[in-house]
């Protein structure tokens, strides 16, 4: 994954709540079973995630193209300023020409600062908008996958609790350290999610 580091904070909190309840319920019923799922793996390999990231790549390339136009304009003005600066260093330059070149140099300096500010504002505006869009999309995908896991665990397994085996605590320690009666649902969930994926093209199969 090039850009997106999927947040597991909400999943980890849910897992923590389940683990807090586990000793209480398990003491009443020792047959309680714990299931695990690797949410990071599910989210990374989900076809909707891959489609969203592919669309993000296209939009970031569009931003780069628009930014390149601004870079070219700024560079052209910088080149003009260098020529004017070299001209002003010529001791034989007529006074009237010198004053005109100085005024032009000041004007270019104002313009180039304005172009630089406009470019920074553009990158910040477009970047923030895309990040917010992707954050919203990824959050929707995460919620969907979490709900799908919960539905699968309820309808197709006999597990009583499901925790995210890829989640980390605030101390960066794996949330699930040990579970004797665990059932890993990750592969089963991947099969279900991949059933809905569009057929791969020949070109995509070559790259996989």
PDB file of C-alpha atoms in Angstrom:
ATOM      1  CA  UNK A   1       0.000   0.000   0.000  1.00  0.00           C
ATOM      2  CA  UNK A   2       1.703   3.164  -1.158  1.00  0.00           C
ATOM      3  CA  UNK A   3      -0.163   5.865   0.668  1.00  0.00           C
ATOM      4  CA  UNK A   4      -2.849   4.601   2.878  1.00  0.00           C
ATOM      5  CA  UNK A   5      -2.068   3.248   6.336  1.00  0.00           C
ATOM      6  CA  UNK A   6      -5.462   1.872   7.404  1.00  0.00           C
ATOM      7  CA  UNK A   7      -6.501   3.017  10.876  1.00  0.00           C
ATOM      8  CA  UNK A   8      -7.453   0.156  13.195  1.00  0.00           C
ATOM      9  CA  UNK A   9      -8.232   2.357  16.194  1.00  0.00           C
ATOM     10  CA  UNK A  10     -11.995   1.822  16.169  1.00  0.00           C
ATOM     11  CA  UNK A  11     -11.615  -1.886  15.487  1.00  0.00           C
ATOM     12  CA  UNK A  12      -9.059  -2.147  18.285  1.00  0.00           C
ATOM     13  CA  UNK A  13     -11.395  -0.367  20.698  1.00  0.00           C
ATOM     14  CA  UNK A  14     -14.167  -2.786  19.815  1.00  0.00           C
ATOM     15  CA  UNK A  15     -11.768  -5.684  20.298  1.00  0.00           C
ATOM     16  CA  UNK A  16     -10.652  -4.285  23.642  1.00  0.00           C
ATOM     17  CA  UNK A  17     -14.244  -4.066  24.796  1.00  0.00           C
ATOM     18  CA  UNK A  18     -14.770  -7.687  23.747  1.00  0.00           C
ATOM     19  CA  UNK A  19     -11.663  -8.804  25.603  1.00  0.00           C
ATOM     20  CA  UNK A  20     -12.767  -6.949  28.725  1.00  0.00           C
ATOM     21  CA  UNK A  21     -16.070  -8.793  28.648  1.00  0.00           C
ATOM     22  CA  UNK A  22     -14.532 -12.151  27.785  1.00  0.00           C
ATOM     23  CA  UNK A  23     -13.315 -13.157  31.283  1.00  0.00           C
ATOM     24  CA  UNK A  24     -16.705 -12.317  32.768  1.00  0.00           C
ATOM     25  CA  UNK A  25     -18.728 -14.318  30.280  1.00  0.00           C
ATOM     26  CA  UNK A  26     -16.192 -17.103  29.909  1.00  0.00           C
ATOM     27  CA  UNK A  27     -16.331 -17.798  33.652  1.00  0.00           C
ATOM     28  CA  UNK A  28     -20.068 -18.420  33.288  1.00  0.00           C
ATOM     29  CA  UNK A  29     -19.670 -20.476  30.132  1.00  0.00           C
ATOM     30  CA  UNK A  30     -16.220 -22.020  29.536  1.00  0.00           C
ATOM     31  CA  UNK A  31     -17.236 -23.002  26.000  1.00  0.00           C
ATOM     32  CA  UNK A  32     -17.195 -19.424  24.761  1.00  0.00           C
ATOM     33  CA  UNK A  33     -15.118 -19.302  21.556  1.00  0.00           C
ATOM     34  CA  UNK A  34     -12.932 -16.451  20.314  1.00  0.00           C
ATOM     35  CA  UNK A  35     -12.580 -15.742  16.585  1.00  0.00           C
ATOM     36  CA  UNK A  36      -9.983 -13.550  14.931  1.00  0.00           C
ATOM     37  CA  UNK A  37      -9.767 -11.694  11.659  1.00  0.00           C
ATOM     38  CA  UNK A  38      -6.922  -9.759  10.063  1.00  0.00           C
ATOM     39  CA  UNK A  39      -8.725  -6.539   9.160  1.00  0.00           C
ATOM     40  CA  UNK A  40      -5.668  -4.998   7.516  1.00  0.00           C
ATOM     41  CA  UNK A  41      -5.416  -7.927   5.092  1.00  0.00           C
ATOM     42  CA  UNK A  42      -9.135  -7.794   4.294  1.00  0.00           C
ATOM     43  CA  UNK A  43      -9.081  -4.045   3.674  1.00  0.00           C
ATOM     44  CA  UNK A  44      -5.919  -4.129   1.556  1.00  0.00           C
ATOM     45  CA  UNK A  45      -7.119  -6.987  -0.649  1.00  0.00           C
ATOM     46  CA  UNK A  46     -10.754  -5.887  -0.992  1.00  0.00           C
ATOM     47  CA  UNK A  47     -11.507  -5.009  -4.617  1.00  0.00           C
ATOM     48  CA  UNK A  48     -13.341  -1.814  -3.625  1.00  0.00           C
ATOM     49  CA  UNK A  49     -10.207  -0.630  -1.814  1.00  0.00           C
ATOM     50  CA  UNK A  50      -8.049  -1.330  -4.869  1.00  0.00           C
ATOM     51  CA  UNK A  51     -10.520   0.513  -7.106  1.00  0.00           C
ATOM     52  CA  UNK A  52     -10.571   3.509  -4.752  1.00  0.00           C
ATOM     53  CA  UNK A  53      -6.768   3.673  -4.643  1.00  0.00           C
ATOM     54  CA  UNK A  54      -6.563   3.399  -8.437  1.00  0.00           C
ATOM     55  CA  UNK A  55      -8.940   6.355  -8.714  1.00  0.00           C
ATOM     56  CA  UNK A  56      -6.827   8.245  -6.185  1.00  0.00           C
ATOM     57  CA  UNK A  57      -3.740   7.657  -8.355  1.00  0.00           C
ATOM     58  CA  UNK A  58      -5.543   9.198 -11.339  1.00  0.00           C
ATOM     59  CA  UNK A  59      -6.604  12.253  -9.337  1.00  0.00           C
ATOM     60  CA  UNK A  60      -3.111  12.755  -7.917  1.00  0.00           C
ATOM     61  CA  UNK A  61      -1.695  12.619 -11.453  1.00  0.00           C
ATOM     62  CA  UNK A  62      -4.201  15.307 -12.478  1.00  0.00           C
ATOM     63  CA  UNK A  63      -2.997  17.461  -9.591  1.00  0.00           C
ATOM     64  CA  UNK A  64       0.613  16.942 -10.712  1.00  0.00           C
ATOM     65  CA  UNK A  65      -0.258  17.989 -14.275  1.00  0.00           C
ATOM     66  CA  UNK A  66      -2.008  21.143 -13.096  1.00  0.00           C
ATOM     67  CA  UNK A  67       0.892  21.884 -10.761  1.00  0.00           C
ATOM     68  CA  UNK A  68       3.403  21.424 -13.580  1.00  0.00           C
ATOM     69  CA  UNK A  69       1.817  24.326 -15.456  1.00  0.00           C
ATOM     70  CA  UNK A  70       2.429  26.530 -12.422  1.00  0.00           C
ATOM     71  CA  UNK A  71       6.013  25.276 -12.085  1.00  0.00           C
ATOM     72  CA  UNK A  72       6.695  26.148 -15.727  1.00  0.00           C
ATOM     73  CA  UNK A  73       5.268  29.665 -15.301  1.00  0.00           C
ATOM     74  CA  UNK A  74       7.342  30.274 -12.160  1.00  0.00           C
ATOM     75  CA  UNK A  75      10.506  28.953 -13.805  1.00  0.00           C
ATOM     76  CA  UNK A  76       9.972  31.171 -16.849  1.00  0.00           C
ATOM     77  CA  UNK A  77       9.658  34.226 -14.639  1.00  0.00           C
ATOM     78  CA  UNK A  78      12.728  33.197 -12.639  1.00  0.00           C
ATOM     79  CA  UNK A  79      14.681  32.955 -15.898  1.00  0.00           C
ATOM     80  CA  UNK A  80      13.524  36.447 -16.863  1.00  0.00           C
ATOM     81  CA  UNK A  81      14.646  37.779 -13.490  1.00  0.00           C
ATOM     82  CA  UNK A  82      18.088  36.218 -13.951  1.00  0.00           C
ATOM     83  CA  UNK A  83      18.446  37.932 -17.328  1.00  0.00           C
ATOM     84  CA  UNK A  84      17.408  41.269 -15.856  1.00  0.00           C
ATOM     85  CA  UNK A  85      19.822  40.817 -12.966  1.00  0.00           C
ATOM     86  CA  UNK A  86      22.665  40.075 -15.379  1.00  0.00           C
ATOM     87  CA  UNK A  87      21.708  43.112 -17.450  1.00  0.00           C
ATOM     88  CA  UNK A  88      21.772  45.379 -14.392  1.00  0.00           C
ATOM     89  CA  UNK A  89      25.307  44.244 -13.627  1.00  0.00           C
ATOM     90  CA  UNK A  90      26.501  45.690 -16.928  1.00  0.00           C
ATOM     91  CA  UNK A  91      28.281  49.003 -16.103  1.00  0.00           C
ATOM     92  CA  UNK A  92      27.692  50.286 -19.646  1.00  0.00           C
ATOM     93  CA  UNK A  93      23.907  50.069 -19.304  1.00  0.00           C
ATOM     94  CA  UNK A  94      22.202  53.427 -19.913  1.00  0.00           C
ATOM     95  CA  UNK A  95      20.598  54.996 -16.843  1.00  0.00           C
ATOM     96  CA  UNK A  96      17.120  55.113 -18.384  1.00  0.00           C
ATOM     97  CA  UNK A  97      17.381  51.436 -19.320  1.00  0.00           C
ATOM     98  CA  UNK A  98      18.660  50.621 -15.845  1.00  0.00           C
ATOM     99  CA  UNK A  99      15.653  52.276 -14.192  1.00  0.00           C
ATOM    100  CA  UNK A 100      13.254  50.476 -16.531  1.00  0.00           C
ATOM    101  CA  UNK A 101      14.931  47.122 -15.827  1.00  0.00           C
ATOM    102  CA  UNK A 102      14.807  47.746 -12.080  1.00  0.00           C
ATOM    103  CA  UNK A 103      11.085  48.483 -12.250  1.00  0.00           C
ATOM    104  CA  UNK A 104      10.536  45.341 -14.298  1.00  0.00           C
ATOM    105  CA  UNK A 105      12.594  43.316 -11.823  1.00  0.00           C
ATOM    106  CA  UNK A 106      10.470  44.584  -8.935  1.00  0.00           C
ATOM    107  CA  UNK A 107       7.313  43.743 -10.852  1.00  0.00           C
ATOM    108  CA  UNK A 108       8.552  40.212 -11.581  1.00  0.00           C
ATOM    109  CA  UNK A 109       9.460  39.772  -7.930  1.00  0.00           C
ATOM    110  CA  UNK A 110       5.896  40.644  -6.882  1.00  0.00           C
ATOM    111  CA  UNK A 111       4.423  38.364  -9.547  1.00  0.00           C
ATOM    112  CA  UNK A 112       6.630  35.410  -8.704  1.00  0.00           C
ATOM    113  CA  UNK A 113       5.727  35.660  -5.011  1.00  0.00           C
ATOM    114  CA  UNK A 114       2.049  35.758  -5.972  1.00  0.00           C
ATOM    115  CA  UNK A 115       2.495  32.724  -8.245  1.00  0.00           C
ATOM    116  CA  UNK A 116       4.295  30.851  -5.484  1.00  0.00           C
ATOM    117  CA  UNK A 117       1.528  31.585  -3.001  1.00  0.00           C
ATOM    118  CA  UNK A 118      -1.152  30.608  -5.513  1.00  0.00           C
ATOM    119  CA  UNK A 119       0.691  27.336  -6.184  1.00  0.00           C
ATOM    120  CA  UNK A 120       0.977  26.524  -2.475  1.00  0.00           C
ATOM    121  CA  UNK A 121      -2.707  27.338  -1.952  1.00  0.00           C
ATOM    122  CA  UNK A 122      -3.628  25.171  -4.951  1.00  0.00           C
ATOM    123  CA  UNK A 123      -1.636  22.167  -3.707  1.00  0.00           C
ATOM    124  CA  UNK A 124      -3.006  22.519  -0.184  1.00  0.00           C
ATOM    125  CA  UNK A 125      -6.601  22.948  -1.383  1.00  0.00           C
ATOM    126  CA  UNK A 126      -6.561  20.061  -3.863  1.00  0.00           C
ATOM    127  CA  UNK A 127      -4.530  17.824  -1.558  1.00  0.00           C
ATOM    128  CA  UNK A 128      -6.805  18.384   1.423  1.00  0.00           C
ATOM    129  CA  UNK A 129      -9.926  17.825  -0.692  1.00  0.00           C
ATOM    130  CA  UNK A 130      -8.570  14.544  -2.058  1.00  0.00           C
ATOM    131  CA  UNK A 131      -7.417  13.375   1.373  1.00  0.00           C
ATOM    132  CA  UNK A 132     -10.844  14.105   2.852  1.00  0.00           C
ATOM    133  CA  UNK A 133     -12.541  12.309  -0.032  1.00  0.00           C
ATOM    134  CA  UNK A 134     -10.300   9.252   0.335  1.00  0.00           C
ATOM    135  CA  UNK A 135     -10.697   9.278   4.103  1.00  0.00           C
ATOM    136  CA  UNK A 136     -14.479   9.198   3.699  1.00  0.00           C
ATOM    137  CA  UNK A 137     -14.345   6.414   1.098  1.00  0.00           C
ATOM    138  CA  UNK A 138     -11.954   4.295   3.158  1.00  0.00           C
ATOM    139  CA  UNK A 139     -14.057   4.786   6.272  1.00  0.00           C
ATOM    140  CA  UNK A 140     -17.160   3.604   4.417  1.00  0.00           C
ATOM    141  CA  UNK A 141     -15.269   0.549   3.152  1.00  0.00           C
ATOM    142  CA  UNK A 142     -13.952  -0.178   6.655  1.00  0.00           C
ATOM    143  CA  UNK A 143     -17.440   0.025   8.159  1.00  0.00           C
ATOM    144  CA  UNK A 144     -18.821  -2.203   5.419  1.00  0.00           C
ATOM    145  CA  UNK A 145     -16.143  -4.857   5.955  1.00  0.00           C
ATOM    146  CA  UNK A 146     -16.568  -4.735   9.744  1.00  0.00           C
ATOM    147  CA  UNK A 147     -20.324  -5.236   9.332  1.00  0.00           C
ATOM    148  CA  UNK A 148     -19.750  -8.085   6.885  1.00  0.00           C
ATOM    149  CA  UNK A 149     -17.376  -9.805   9.317  1.00  0.00           C
ATOM    150  CA  UNK A 150     -19.909  -9.429  12.130  1.00  0.00           C
ATOM    151  CA  UNK A 151     -22.709 -10.839   9.959  1.00  0.00           C
ATOM    152  CA  UNK A 152     -20.552 -13.765   8.843  1.00  0.00           C
ATOM    153  CA  UNK A 153     -19.471 -14.551  12.406  1.00  0.00           C
ATOM    154  CA  UNK A 154     -23.094 -14.479  13.547  1.00  0.00           C
ATOM    155  CA  UNK A 155     -24.665 -16.487  10.719  1.00  0.00           C
ATOM    156  CA  UNK A 156     -21.903 -18.851   9.574  1.00  0.00           C
ATOM    157  CA  UNK A 157     -19.724 -19.648  12.599  1.00  0.00           C
ATOM    158  CA  UNK A 158     -20.077 -20.651  16.226  1.00  0.00           C
ATOM    159  CA  UNK A 159     -17.684 -17.999  17.581  1.00  0.00           C
ATOM    160  CA  UNK A 160     -18.859 -15.728  20.370  1.00  0.00           C
ATOM    161  CA  UNK A 161     -16.295 -12.928  19.968  1.00  0.00           C
ATOM    162  CA  UNK A 162     -14.247 -11.605  17.026  1.00  0.00           C
ATOM    163  CA  UNK A 163     -11.147  -9.459  17.460  1.00  0.00           C
ATOM    164  CA  UNK A 164      -8.819  -7.855  14.927  1.00  0.00           C
ATOM    165  CA  UNK A 165      -5.554  -9.810  14.974  1.00  0.00           C
ATOM    166  CA  UNK A 166      -3.745  -6.987  13.106  1.00  0.00           C
ATOM    167  CA  UNK A 167      -4.687  -4.276  15.608  1.00  0.00           C
ATOM    168  CA  UNK A 168      -2.117  -2.636  17.877  1.00  0.00           C
ATOM    169  CA  UNK A 169      -2.500  -0.985  21.245  1.00  0.00           C
ATOM    170  CA  UNK A 170      -1.254   2.556  21.876  1.00  0.00           C
ATOM    171  CA  UNK A 171       2.001   0.905  22.997  1.00  0.00           C
ATOM    172  CA  UNK A 172       2.293  -0.680  19.522  1.00  0.00           C
ATOM    173  CA  UNK A 173       1.805  -4.175  20.957  1.00  0.00           C
ATOM    174  CA  UNK A 174      -0.376  -6.655  19.036  1.00  0.00           C
ATOM    175  CA  UNK A 175      -3.863  -6.515  20.483  1.00  0.00           C
ATOM    176  CA  UNK A 176      -4.290 -10.267  20.353  1.00  0.00           C
ATOM    177  CA  UNK A 177      -1.333 -11.894  22.101  1.00  0.00           C
ATOM    178  CA  UNK A 178      -2.812 -15.326  22.786  1.00  0.00           C
ATOM    179  CA  UNK A 179      -6.093 -17.141  22.172  1.00  0.00           C
ATOM    180  CA  UNK A 180      -6.255 -20.905  22.655  1.00  0.00           C
ATOM    181  CA  UNK A 181      -9.755 -21.353  21.237  1.00  0.00           C
ATOM    182  CA  UNK A 182      -9.418 -18.940  18.350  1.00  0.00           C
ATOM    183  CA  UNK A 183     -10.956 -19.372  14.931  1.00  0.00           C
ATOM    184  CA  UNK A 184      -9.375 -17.242  12.190  1.00  0.00           C
ATOM    185  CA  UNK A 185     -12.078 -15.979   9.824  1.00  0.00           C
ATOM    186  CA  UNK A 186      -9.778 -14.018   7.503  1.00  0.00           C
ATOM    187  CA  UNK A 187      -9.488 -16.512   4.632  1.00  0.00           C
ATOM    188  CA  UNK A 188     -13.208 -17.312   4.684  1.00  0.00           C
ATOM    189  CA  UNK A 189     -14.023 -13.612   4.576  1.00  0.00           C
ATOM    190  CA  UNK A 190     -11.579 -13.022   1.719  1.00  0.00           C
ATOM    191  CA  UNK A 191     -13.317 -15.706  -0.327  1.00  0.00           C
ATOM    192  CA  UNK A 192     -16.669 -14.010   0.272  1.00  0.00           C
ATOM    193  CA  UNK A 193     -15.357 -10.552  -0.587  1.00  0.00           C
ATOM    194  CA  UNK A 194     -13.542 -11.757  -3.705  1.00  0.00           C
ATOM    195  CA  UNK A 195     -16.726 -13.343  -5.080  1.00  0.00           C
ATOM    196  CA  UNK A 196     -17.986  -9.818  -5.739  1.00  0.00           C
ATOM    197  CA  UNK A 197     -14.802  -8.584  -7.416  1.00  0.00           C
ATOM    198  CA  UNK A 198     -14.983  -7.831 -11.155  1.00  0.00           C
ATOM    199  CA  UNK A 199     -13.144 -10.286 -13.403  1.00  0.00           C
ATOM    200  CA  UNK A 200      -9.478  -9.420 -13.880  1.00  0.00           C
ATOM    201  CA  UNK A 201      -8.324  -8.366 -17.296  1.00  0.00           C
ATOM    202  CA  UNK A 202      -5.441 -10.197 -18.980  1.00  0.00           C
ATOM    203  CA  UNK A 203      -3.194  -7.190 -18.297  1.00  0.00           C
ATOM    204  CA  UNK A 204      -4.060  -7.216 -14.575  1.00  0.00           C
ATOM    205  CA  UNK A 205      -3.345 -10.932 -14.331  1.00  0.00           C
ATOM    206  CA  UNK A 206       0.130 -10.340 -15.766  1.00  0.00           C
ATOM    207  CA  UNK A 207       0.933  -7.761 -13.077  1.00  0.00           C
ATOM    208  CA  UNK A 208      -0.336  -9.970 -10.208  1.00  0.00           C
TER     209      UNK A 208
END
